[in-house]
Backbone as numpy.savetxt, mean C-alpha at the origin, in Angstrom:
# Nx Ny Nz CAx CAy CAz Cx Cy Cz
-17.34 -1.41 -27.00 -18.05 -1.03 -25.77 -17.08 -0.87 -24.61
-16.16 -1.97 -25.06 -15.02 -1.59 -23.54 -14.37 -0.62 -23.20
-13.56 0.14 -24.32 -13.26 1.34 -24.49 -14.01 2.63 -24.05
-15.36 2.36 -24.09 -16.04 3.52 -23.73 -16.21 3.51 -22.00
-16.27 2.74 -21.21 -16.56 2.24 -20.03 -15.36 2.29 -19.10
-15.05 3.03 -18.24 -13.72 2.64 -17.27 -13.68 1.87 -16.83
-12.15 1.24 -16.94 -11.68 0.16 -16.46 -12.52 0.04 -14.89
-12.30 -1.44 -14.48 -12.36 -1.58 -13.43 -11.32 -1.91 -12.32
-11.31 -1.53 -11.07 -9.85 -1.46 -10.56 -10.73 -2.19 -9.54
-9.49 -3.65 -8.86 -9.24 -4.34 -7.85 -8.06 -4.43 -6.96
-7.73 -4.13 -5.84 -6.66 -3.98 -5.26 -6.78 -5.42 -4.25
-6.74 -6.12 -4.49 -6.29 -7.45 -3.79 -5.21 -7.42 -2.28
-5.57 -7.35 -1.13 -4.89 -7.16 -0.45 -5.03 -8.27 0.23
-3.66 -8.20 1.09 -3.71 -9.64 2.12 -4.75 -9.83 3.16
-5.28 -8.73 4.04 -6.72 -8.48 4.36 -8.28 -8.09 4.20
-7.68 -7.03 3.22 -9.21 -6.06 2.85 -8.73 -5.78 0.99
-9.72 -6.07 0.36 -9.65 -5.65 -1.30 -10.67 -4.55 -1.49
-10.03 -3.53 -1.84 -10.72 -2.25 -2.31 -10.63 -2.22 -3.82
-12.19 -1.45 -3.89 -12.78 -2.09 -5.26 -12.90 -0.83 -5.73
-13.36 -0.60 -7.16 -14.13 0.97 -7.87 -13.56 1.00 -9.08
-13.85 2.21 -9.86 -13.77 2.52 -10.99 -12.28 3.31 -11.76
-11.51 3.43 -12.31 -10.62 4.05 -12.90 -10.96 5.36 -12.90
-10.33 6.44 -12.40 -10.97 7.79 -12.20 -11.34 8.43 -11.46
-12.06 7.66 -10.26 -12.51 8.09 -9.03 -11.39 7.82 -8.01
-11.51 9.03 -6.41 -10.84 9.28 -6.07 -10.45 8.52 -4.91
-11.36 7.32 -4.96 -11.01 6.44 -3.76 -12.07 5.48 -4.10
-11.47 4.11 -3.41 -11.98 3.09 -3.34 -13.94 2.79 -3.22
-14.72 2.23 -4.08 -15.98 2.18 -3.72 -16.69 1.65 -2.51
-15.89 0.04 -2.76 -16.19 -0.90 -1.51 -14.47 -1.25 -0.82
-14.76 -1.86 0.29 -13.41 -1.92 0.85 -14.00 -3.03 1.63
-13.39 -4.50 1.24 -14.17 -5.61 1.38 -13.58 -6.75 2.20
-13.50 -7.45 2.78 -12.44 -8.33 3.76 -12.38 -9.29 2.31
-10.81 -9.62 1.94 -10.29 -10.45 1.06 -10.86 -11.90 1.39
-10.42 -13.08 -0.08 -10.99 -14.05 0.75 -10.19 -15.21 -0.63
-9.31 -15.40 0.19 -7.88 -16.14 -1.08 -8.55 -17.51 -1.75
-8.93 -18.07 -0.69 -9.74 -19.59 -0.98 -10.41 -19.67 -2.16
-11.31 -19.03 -2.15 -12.50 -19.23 -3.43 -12.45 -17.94 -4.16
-11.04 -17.94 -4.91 -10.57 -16.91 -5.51 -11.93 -16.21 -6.47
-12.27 -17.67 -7.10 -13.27 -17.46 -8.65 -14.39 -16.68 -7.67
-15.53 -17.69 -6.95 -15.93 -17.82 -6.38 -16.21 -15.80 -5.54
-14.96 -15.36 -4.99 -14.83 -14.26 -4.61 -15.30 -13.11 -5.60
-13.97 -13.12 -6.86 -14.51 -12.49 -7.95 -16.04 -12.05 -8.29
-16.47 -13.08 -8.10 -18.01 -12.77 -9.18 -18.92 -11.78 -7.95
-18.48 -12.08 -6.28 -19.19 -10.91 -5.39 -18.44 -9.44 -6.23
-17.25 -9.62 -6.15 -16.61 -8.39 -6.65 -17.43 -7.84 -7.29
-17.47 -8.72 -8.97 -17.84 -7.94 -9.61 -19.13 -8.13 -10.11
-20.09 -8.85 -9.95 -21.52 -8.66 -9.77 -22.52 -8.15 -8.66
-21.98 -8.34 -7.59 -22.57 -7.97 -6.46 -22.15 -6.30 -6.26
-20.78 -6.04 -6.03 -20.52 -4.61 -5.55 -20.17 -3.51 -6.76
-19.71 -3.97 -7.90 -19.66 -2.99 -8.84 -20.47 -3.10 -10.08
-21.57 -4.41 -9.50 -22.37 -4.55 -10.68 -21.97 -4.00 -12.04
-20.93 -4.71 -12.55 -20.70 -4.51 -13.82 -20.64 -5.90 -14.53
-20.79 -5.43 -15.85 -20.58 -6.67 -17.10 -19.42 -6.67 -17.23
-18.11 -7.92 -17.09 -17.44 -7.65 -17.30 -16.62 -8.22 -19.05
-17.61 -7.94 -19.54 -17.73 -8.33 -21.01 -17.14 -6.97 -21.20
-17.67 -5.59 -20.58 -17.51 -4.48 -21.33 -16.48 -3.54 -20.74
-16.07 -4.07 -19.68 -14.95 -3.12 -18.50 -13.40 -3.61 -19.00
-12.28 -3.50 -18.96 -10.84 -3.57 -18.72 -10.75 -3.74 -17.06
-9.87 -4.31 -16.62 -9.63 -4.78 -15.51 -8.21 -4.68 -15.18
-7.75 -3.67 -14.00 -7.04 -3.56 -13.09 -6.75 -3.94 -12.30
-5.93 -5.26 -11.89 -5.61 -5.76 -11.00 -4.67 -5.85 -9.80
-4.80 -6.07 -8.97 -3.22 -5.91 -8.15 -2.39 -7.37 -7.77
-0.99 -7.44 -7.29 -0.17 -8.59 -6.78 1.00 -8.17 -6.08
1.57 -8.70 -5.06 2.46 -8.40 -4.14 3.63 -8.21 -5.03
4.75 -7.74 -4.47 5.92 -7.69 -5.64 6.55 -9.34 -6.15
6.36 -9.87 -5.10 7.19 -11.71 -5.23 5.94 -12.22 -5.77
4.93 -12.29 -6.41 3.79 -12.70 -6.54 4.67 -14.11 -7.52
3.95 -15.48 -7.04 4.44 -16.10 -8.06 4.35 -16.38 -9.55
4.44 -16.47 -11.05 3.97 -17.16 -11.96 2.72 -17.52 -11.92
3.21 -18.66 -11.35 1.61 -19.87 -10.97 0.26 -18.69 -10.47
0.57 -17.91 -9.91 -0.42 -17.17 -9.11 -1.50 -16.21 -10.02
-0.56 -15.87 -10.87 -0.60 -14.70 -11.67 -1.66 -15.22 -12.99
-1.02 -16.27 -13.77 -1.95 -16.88 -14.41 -3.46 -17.74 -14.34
-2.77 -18.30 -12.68 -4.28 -18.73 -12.45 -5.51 -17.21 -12.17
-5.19 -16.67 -12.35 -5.87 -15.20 -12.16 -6.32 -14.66 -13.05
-5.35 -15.01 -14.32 -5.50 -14.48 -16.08 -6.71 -15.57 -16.36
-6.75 -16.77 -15.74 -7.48 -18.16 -16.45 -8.86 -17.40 -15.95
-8.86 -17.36 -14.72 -10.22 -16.77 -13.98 -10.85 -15.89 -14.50
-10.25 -14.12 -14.88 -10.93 -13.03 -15.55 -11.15 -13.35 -16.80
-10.07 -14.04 -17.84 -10.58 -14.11 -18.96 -11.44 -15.34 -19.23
-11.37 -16.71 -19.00 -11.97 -17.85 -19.17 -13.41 -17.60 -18.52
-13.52 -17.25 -17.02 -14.60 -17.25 -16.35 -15.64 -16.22 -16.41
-15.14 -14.72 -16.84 -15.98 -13.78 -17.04 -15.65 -12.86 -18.10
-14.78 -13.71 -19.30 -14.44 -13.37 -20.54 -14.13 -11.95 -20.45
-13.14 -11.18 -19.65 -13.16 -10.03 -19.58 -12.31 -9.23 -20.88
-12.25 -8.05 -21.35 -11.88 -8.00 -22.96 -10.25 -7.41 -22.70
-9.56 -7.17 -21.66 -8.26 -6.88 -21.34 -7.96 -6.55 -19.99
-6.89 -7.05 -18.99 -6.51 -7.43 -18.07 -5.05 -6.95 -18.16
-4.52 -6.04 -16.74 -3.46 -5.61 -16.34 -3.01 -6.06 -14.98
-2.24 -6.60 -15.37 -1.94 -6.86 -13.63 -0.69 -6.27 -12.75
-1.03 -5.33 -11.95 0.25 -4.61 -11.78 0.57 -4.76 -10.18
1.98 -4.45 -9.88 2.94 -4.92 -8.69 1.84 -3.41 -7.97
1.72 -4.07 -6.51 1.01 -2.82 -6.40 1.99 -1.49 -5.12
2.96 -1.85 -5.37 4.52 -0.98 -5.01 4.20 -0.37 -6.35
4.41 -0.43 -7.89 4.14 0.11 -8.71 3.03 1.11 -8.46
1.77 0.97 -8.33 0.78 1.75 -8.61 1.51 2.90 -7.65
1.23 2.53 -6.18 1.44 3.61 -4.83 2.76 4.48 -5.50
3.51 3.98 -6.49 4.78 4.71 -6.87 4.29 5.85 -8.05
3.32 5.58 -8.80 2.51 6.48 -10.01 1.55 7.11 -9.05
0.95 6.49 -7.98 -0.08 7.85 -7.34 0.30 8.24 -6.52
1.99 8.27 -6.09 2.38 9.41 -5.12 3.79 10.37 -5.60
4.16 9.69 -6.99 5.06 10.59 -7.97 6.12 10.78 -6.99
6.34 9.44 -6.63 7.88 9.21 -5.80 9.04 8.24 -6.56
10.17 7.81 -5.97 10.89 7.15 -6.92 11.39 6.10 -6.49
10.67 5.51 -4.88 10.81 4.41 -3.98 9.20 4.24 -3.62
8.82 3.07 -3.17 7.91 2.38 -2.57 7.98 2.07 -1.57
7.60 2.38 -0.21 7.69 1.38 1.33 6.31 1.54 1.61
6.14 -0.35 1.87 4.94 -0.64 2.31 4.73 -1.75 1.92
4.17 -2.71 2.88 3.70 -4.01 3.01 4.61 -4.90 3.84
5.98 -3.69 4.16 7.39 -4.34 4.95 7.94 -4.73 3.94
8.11 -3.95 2.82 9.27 -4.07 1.76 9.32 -2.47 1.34
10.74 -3.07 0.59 11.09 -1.43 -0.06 11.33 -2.37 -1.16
11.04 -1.50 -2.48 11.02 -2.16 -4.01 11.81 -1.17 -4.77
12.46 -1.75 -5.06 13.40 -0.94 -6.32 12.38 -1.42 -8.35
12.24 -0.05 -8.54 11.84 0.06 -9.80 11.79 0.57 -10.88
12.52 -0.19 -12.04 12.54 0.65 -13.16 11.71 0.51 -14.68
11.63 1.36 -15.10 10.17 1.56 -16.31 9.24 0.63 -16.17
8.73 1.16 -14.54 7.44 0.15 -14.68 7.36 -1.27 -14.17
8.68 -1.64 -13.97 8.63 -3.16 -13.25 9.64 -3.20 -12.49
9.35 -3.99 -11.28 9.75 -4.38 -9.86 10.92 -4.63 -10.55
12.00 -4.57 -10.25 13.63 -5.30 -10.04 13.67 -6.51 -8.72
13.48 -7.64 -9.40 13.32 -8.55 -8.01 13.97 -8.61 -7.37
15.79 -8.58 -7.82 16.40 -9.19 -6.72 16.65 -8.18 -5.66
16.59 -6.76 -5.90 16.68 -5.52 -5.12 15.37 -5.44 -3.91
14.64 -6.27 -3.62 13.58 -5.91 -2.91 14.10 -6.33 -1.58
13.85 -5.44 -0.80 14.60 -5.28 0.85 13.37 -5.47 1.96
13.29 -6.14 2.84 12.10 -6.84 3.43 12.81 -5.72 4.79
11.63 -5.07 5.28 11.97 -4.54 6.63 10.83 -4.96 7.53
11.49 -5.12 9.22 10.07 -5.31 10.12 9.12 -4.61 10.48
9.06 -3.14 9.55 8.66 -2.14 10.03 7.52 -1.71 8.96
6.07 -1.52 9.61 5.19 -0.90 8.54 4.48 0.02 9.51
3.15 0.66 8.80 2.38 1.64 9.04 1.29 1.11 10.51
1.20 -0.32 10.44 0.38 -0.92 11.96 1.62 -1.00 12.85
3.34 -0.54 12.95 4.29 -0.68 14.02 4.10 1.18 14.37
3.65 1.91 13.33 3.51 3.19 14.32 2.32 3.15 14.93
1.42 2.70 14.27 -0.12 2.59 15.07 0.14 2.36 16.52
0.94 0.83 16.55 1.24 0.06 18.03 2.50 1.19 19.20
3.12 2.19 18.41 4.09 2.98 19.05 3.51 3.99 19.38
2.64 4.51 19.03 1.67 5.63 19.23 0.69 4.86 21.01
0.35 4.19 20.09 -0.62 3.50 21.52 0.75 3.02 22.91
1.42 2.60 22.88 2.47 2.66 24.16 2.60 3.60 24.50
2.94 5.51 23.48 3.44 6.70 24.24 2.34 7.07 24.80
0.59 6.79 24.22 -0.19 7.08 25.10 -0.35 6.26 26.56
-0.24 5.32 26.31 -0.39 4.42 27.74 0.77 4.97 28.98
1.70 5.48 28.32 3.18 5.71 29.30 2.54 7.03 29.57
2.13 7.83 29.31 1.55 8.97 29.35 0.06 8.72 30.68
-0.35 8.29 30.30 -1.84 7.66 30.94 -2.96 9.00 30.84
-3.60 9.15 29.60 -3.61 10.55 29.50 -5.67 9.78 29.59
-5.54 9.07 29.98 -7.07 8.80 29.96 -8.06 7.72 29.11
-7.23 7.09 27.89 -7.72 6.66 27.60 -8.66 5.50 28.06
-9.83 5.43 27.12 -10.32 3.75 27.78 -9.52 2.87 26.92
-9.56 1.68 28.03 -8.33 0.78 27.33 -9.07 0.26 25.72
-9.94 -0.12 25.61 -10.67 -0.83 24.52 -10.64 -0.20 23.41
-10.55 1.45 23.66 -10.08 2.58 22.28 -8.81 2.34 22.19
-8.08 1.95 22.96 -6.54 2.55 22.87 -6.20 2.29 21.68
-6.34 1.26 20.58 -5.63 0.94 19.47 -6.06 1.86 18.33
-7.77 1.72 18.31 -8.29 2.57 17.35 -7.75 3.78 17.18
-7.86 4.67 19.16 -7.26 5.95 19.11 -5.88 6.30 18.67
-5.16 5.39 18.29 -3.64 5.50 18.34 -4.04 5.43 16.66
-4.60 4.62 15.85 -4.73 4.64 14.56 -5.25 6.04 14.02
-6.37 6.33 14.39 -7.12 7.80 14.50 -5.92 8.85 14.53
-4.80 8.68 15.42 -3.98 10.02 15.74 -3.29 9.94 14.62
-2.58 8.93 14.19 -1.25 8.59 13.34 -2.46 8.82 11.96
-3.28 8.48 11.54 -3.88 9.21 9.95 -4.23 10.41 10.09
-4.40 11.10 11.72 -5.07 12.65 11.17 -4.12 13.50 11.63
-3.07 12.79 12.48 -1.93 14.14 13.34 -0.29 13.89 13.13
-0.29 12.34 12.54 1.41 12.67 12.24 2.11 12.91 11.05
3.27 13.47 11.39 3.88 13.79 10.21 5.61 13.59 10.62
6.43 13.81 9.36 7.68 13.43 9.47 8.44 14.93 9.80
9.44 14.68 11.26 10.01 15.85 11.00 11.42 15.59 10.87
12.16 17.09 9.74 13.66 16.75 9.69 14.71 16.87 11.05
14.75 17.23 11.86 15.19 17.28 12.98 14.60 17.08 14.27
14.56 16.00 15.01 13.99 15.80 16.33 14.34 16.38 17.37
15.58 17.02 17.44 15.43 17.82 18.37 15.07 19.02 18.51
14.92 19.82 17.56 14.58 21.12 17.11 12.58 20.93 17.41
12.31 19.69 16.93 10.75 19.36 17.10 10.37 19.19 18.76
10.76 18.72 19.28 11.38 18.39 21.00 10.93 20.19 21.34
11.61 21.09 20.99 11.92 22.38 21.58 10.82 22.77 20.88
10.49 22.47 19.41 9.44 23.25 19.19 8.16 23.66 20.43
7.65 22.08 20.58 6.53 22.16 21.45 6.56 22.22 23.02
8.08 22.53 23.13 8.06 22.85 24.51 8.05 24.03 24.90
8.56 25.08 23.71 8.55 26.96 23.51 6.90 27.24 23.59
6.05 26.77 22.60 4.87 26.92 22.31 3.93 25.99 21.73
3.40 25.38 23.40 2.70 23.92 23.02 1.15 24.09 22.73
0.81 25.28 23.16 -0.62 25.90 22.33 -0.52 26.01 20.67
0.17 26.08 20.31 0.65 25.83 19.07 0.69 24.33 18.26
1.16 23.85 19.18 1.82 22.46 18.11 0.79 21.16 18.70
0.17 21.35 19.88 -0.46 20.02 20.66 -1.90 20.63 20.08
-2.19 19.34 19.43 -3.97 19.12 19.24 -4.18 18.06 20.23
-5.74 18.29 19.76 -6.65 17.53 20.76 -7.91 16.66 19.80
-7.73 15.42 20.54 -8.35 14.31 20.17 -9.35 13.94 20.58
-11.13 14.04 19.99 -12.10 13.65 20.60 -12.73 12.15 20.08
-12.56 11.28 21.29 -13.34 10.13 20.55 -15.02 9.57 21.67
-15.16 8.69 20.71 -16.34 8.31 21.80 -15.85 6.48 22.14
-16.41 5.99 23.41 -16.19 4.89 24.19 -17.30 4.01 23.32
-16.91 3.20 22.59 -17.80 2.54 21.85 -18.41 1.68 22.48
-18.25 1.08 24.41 -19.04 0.60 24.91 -20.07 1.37 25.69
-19.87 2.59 25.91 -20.96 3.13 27.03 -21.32 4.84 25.80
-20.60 5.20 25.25 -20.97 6.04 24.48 -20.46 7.38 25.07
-19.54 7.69 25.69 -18.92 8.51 26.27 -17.92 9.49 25.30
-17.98 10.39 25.61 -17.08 11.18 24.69 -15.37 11.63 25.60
-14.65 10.66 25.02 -12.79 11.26 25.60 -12.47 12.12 25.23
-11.53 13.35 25.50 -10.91 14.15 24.82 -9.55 13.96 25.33
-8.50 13.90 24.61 -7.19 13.93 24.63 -6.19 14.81 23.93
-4.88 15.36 24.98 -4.14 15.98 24.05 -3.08 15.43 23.15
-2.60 15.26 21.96 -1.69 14.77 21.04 -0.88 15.87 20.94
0.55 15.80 21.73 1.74 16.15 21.38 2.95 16.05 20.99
3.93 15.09 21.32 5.05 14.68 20.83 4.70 13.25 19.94
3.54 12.76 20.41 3.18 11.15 19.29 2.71 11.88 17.62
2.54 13.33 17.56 2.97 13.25 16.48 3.55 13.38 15.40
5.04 13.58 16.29 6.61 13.63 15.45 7.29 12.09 15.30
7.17 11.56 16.43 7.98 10.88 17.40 7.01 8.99 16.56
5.72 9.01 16.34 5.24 7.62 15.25 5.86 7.38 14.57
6.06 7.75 12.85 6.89 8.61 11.61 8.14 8.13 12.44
8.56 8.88 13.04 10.57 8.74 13.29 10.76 7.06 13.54
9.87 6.06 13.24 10.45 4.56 13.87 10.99 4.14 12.82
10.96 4.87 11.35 11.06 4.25 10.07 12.63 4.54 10.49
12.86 6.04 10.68 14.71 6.40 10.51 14.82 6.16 12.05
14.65 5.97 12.96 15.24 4.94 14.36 14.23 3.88 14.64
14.83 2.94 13.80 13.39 1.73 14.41 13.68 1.13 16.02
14.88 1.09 16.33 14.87 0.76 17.46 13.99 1.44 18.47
13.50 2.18 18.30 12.45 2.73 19.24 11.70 1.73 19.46
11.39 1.01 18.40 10.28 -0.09 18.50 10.10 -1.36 17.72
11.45 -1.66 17.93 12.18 -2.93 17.11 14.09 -2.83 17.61
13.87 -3.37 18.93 15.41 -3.30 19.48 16.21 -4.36 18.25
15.63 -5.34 17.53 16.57 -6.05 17.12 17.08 -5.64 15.39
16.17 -4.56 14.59 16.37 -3.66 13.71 16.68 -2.68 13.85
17.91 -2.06 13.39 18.70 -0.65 13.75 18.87 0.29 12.45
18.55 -0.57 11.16 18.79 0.15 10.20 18.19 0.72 9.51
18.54 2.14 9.79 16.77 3.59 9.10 16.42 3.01 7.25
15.68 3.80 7.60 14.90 3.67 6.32 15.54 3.92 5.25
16.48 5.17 5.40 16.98 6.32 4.42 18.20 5.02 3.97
18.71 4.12 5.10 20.30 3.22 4.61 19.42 2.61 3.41
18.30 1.83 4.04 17.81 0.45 3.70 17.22 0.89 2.33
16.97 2.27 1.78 16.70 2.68 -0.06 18.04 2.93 -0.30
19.16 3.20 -0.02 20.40 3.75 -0.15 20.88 1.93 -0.98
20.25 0.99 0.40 21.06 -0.28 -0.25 20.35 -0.83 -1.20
18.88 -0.46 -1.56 17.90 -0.79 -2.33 18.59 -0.54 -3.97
18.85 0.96 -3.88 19.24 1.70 -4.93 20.73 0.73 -6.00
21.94 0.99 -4.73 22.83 0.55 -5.05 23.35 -1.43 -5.67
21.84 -1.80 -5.30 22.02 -3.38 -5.90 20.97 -3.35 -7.12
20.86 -2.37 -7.55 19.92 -2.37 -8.68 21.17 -2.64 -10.00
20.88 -2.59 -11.06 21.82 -2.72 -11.84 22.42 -1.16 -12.58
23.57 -1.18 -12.53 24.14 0.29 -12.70 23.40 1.02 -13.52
22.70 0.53 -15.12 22.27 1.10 -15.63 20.54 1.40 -15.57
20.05 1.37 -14.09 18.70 1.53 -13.90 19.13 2.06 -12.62
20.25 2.51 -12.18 19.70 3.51 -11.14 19.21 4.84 -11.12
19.60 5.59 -12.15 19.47 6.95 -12.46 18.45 6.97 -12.46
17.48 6.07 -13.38 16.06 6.28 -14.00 14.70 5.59 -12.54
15.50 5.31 -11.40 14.85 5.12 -9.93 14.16 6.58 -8.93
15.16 7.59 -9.94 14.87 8.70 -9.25 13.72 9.53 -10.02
13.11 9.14 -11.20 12.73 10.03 -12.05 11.07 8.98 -11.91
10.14 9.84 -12.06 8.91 9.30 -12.05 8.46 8.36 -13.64
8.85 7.94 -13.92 8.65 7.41 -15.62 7.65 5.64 -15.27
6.83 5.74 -16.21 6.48 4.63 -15.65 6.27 3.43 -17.47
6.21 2.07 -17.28 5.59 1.42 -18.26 4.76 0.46 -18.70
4.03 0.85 -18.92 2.41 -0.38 -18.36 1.42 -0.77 -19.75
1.58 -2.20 -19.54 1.14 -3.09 -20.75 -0.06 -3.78 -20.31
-0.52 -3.53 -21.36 -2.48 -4.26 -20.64 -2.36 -5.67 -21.69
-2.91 -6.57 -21.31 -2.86 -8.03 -21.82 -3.96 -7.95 -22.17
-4.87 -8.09 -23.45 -5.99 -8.53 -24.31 -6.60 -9.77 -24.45
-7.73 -9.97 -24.63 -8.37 -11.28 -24.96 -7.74 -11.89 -25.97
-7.57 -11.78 -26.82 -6.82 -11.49 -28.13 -5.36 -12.40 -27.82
-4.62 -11.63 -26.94 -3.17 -11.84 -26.61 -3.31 -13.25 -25.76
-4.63 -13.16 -25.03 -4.22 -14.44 -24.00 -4.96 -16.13 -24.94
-5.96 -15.66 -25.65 -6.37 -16.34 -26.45 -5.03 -17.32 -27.68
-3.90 -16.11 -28.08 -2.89 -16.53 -28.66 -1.89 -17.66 -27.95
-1.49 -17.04 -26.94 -0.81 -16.90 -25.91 -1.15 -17.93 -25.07
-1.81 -18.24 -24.18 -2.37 -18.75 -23.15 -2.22 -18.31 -22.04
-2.21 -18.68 -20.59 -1.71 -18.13 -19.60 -0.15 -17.66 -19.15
0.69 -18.28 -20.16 1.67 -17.33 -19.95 2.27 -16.45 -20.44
1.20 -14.76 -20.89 1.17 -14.10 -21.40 1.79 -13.51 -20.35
1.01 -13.97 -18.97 1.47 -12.97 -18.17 2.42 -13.20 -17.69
3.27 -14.08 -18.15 4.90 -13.83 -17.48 5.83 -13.31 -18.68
5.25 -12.25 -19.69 5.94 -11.65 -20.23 5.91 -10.27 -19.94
7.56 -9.78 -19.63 7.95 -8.34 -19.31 8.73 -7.89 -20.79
7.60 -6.94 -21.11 8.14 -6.44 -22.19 9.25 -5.42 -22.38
9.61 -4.93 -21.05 10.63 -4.16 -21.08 11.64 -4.69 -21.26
12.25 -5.34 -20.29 13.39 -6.26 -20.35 13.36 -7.39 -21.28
12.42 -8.11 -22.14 12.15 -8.90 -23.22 12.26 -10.40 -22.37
11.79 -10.62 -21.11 11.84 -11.61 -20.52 10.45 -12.40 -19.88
10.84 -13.68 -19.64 10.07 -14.06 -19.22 10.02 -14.54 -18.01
9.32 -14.02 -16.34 9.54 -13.81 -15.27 8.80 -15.77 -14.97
């Protein structure tokens, strides 16, 4: 029966866990996490929001790249012991974002992960101060320096709003600079929101915030005086502490992914899951 049924996918995040089916193109529920009553959590997961049996589903799981041992198994004890689930994957979730964007680096969560066939390289993982909520917060300062109208109480949302629907990365900043100063009917959109206390509708123009978000990764000092080193060094040094014979295969999309069975953990016990079958080790 399990086989016939798509897996079920959990993305465990440090704030919000997005839930749904293997196949579909985005998350079902998107749920505020809740670490404490791990078990406890689970069973809303998966009785309450994806109402499934999980007698008959496979299960997709997620874990930070440093995730500990201890962590990992008490997790295997939970799906399989508590809701006898019939096979369990638990993957680095730098891995997944690396198979659903067919890249050959990971940034995000304030790490960069070096990875080969499928599993994190631990000691290569490079911690930066810089993520996707430091352009949110850089976006919202160029509007405030600007004073282009906002109400203050949007300002954060609106700065989030601009940076998912208007920025992008450009290869030359100064050439981008001149772009929109030749022809700013061209390159400047406009941003309509509403005042979620009185119900008012803002309109704003978005012009240089959305080259200039994006660029904090390769000049973070824009918005991190005490980090100077771009993005492009910090995979450069990622790459080069990997081990000689797994750098080549960093650049190439290849991936290798082992699902753990009832079967296997039943043999096995919980420390099935500290076996990496690539490297023939045990993490």
């Amino acid at each position: 029966m399990a086989g016939s049924l798509p897996p079920c996918v959990v993305d465990c995040g440090t704030g919000y866990t997005k839930l749904g089916y293997a196949g579909n193109t985005e998350p079902q529920f998107i749920i505020p996490s809740y670490w404490d009553l791990m078990e406890r959590f689970m069973e809303q997961v998966v009785f309450k929001y994806l109402r499934a049996e999980p007698e008959d589903h496979y299960f997709l799981m997620t874990e930070p790249p440093l995730n500990t041992p201890e962590n990992r198994e008490y997790l295997a004890e939970i799906m399989f012991e508590s809701f006898n689930v019939p096979g369990l994957y638990i993957a680095v979730q730098a891995v997944l974002a690396l198979a659903a964007s067919w890249t050959s680096r990971q940034v995000g969560e304030r790490t960069l992960t070096g990875i080969a066939e499928g599993y994190v390289i631990g000691s290569c993982i490079k911690h930066i101060p810089i993520a996707g909520r430091d352009i949110t917060y850089f976006i919202q300062q160029l509007l405030r320096e600007r004073e282009v109208g906002i109400p203050p109480e949007q300002s954060l949302e609106t700065a989030k709003a601009i940076k998912e629907k208007y920025c992008y990365i450009c290869p030359d900043i100064v050439k981008e600079f001149a772009k929109y100063d030749i022809d700013p009917r061209k390159w400047i959109k406009q941003y309509t929101g509403i005042n979620a206390i009185n119900q008012k509708k803002f309109i704003i123009d978005v012009g240089y915030e959305r080259f200039l978000g994006p660029e904090i990764f390769f000049h973070p000092e824009f918005a991190n005086p005490d980090f100077m080193e771009s993005i492009s060094d910090v995979v450069d040094e990622v790459i080069q502490n990997c081990p000689i014979d797994v750098r080549r295969p960093l650049y190439k999309p290849e991936f290798f992914q082992v699902c753990h069975t009832k079967k296997d953990y039943e043999e096995y016990g919980p420390s099935i899951c500290r076996h990496n079958p690539v490297f023939g080790v045990m993490s």
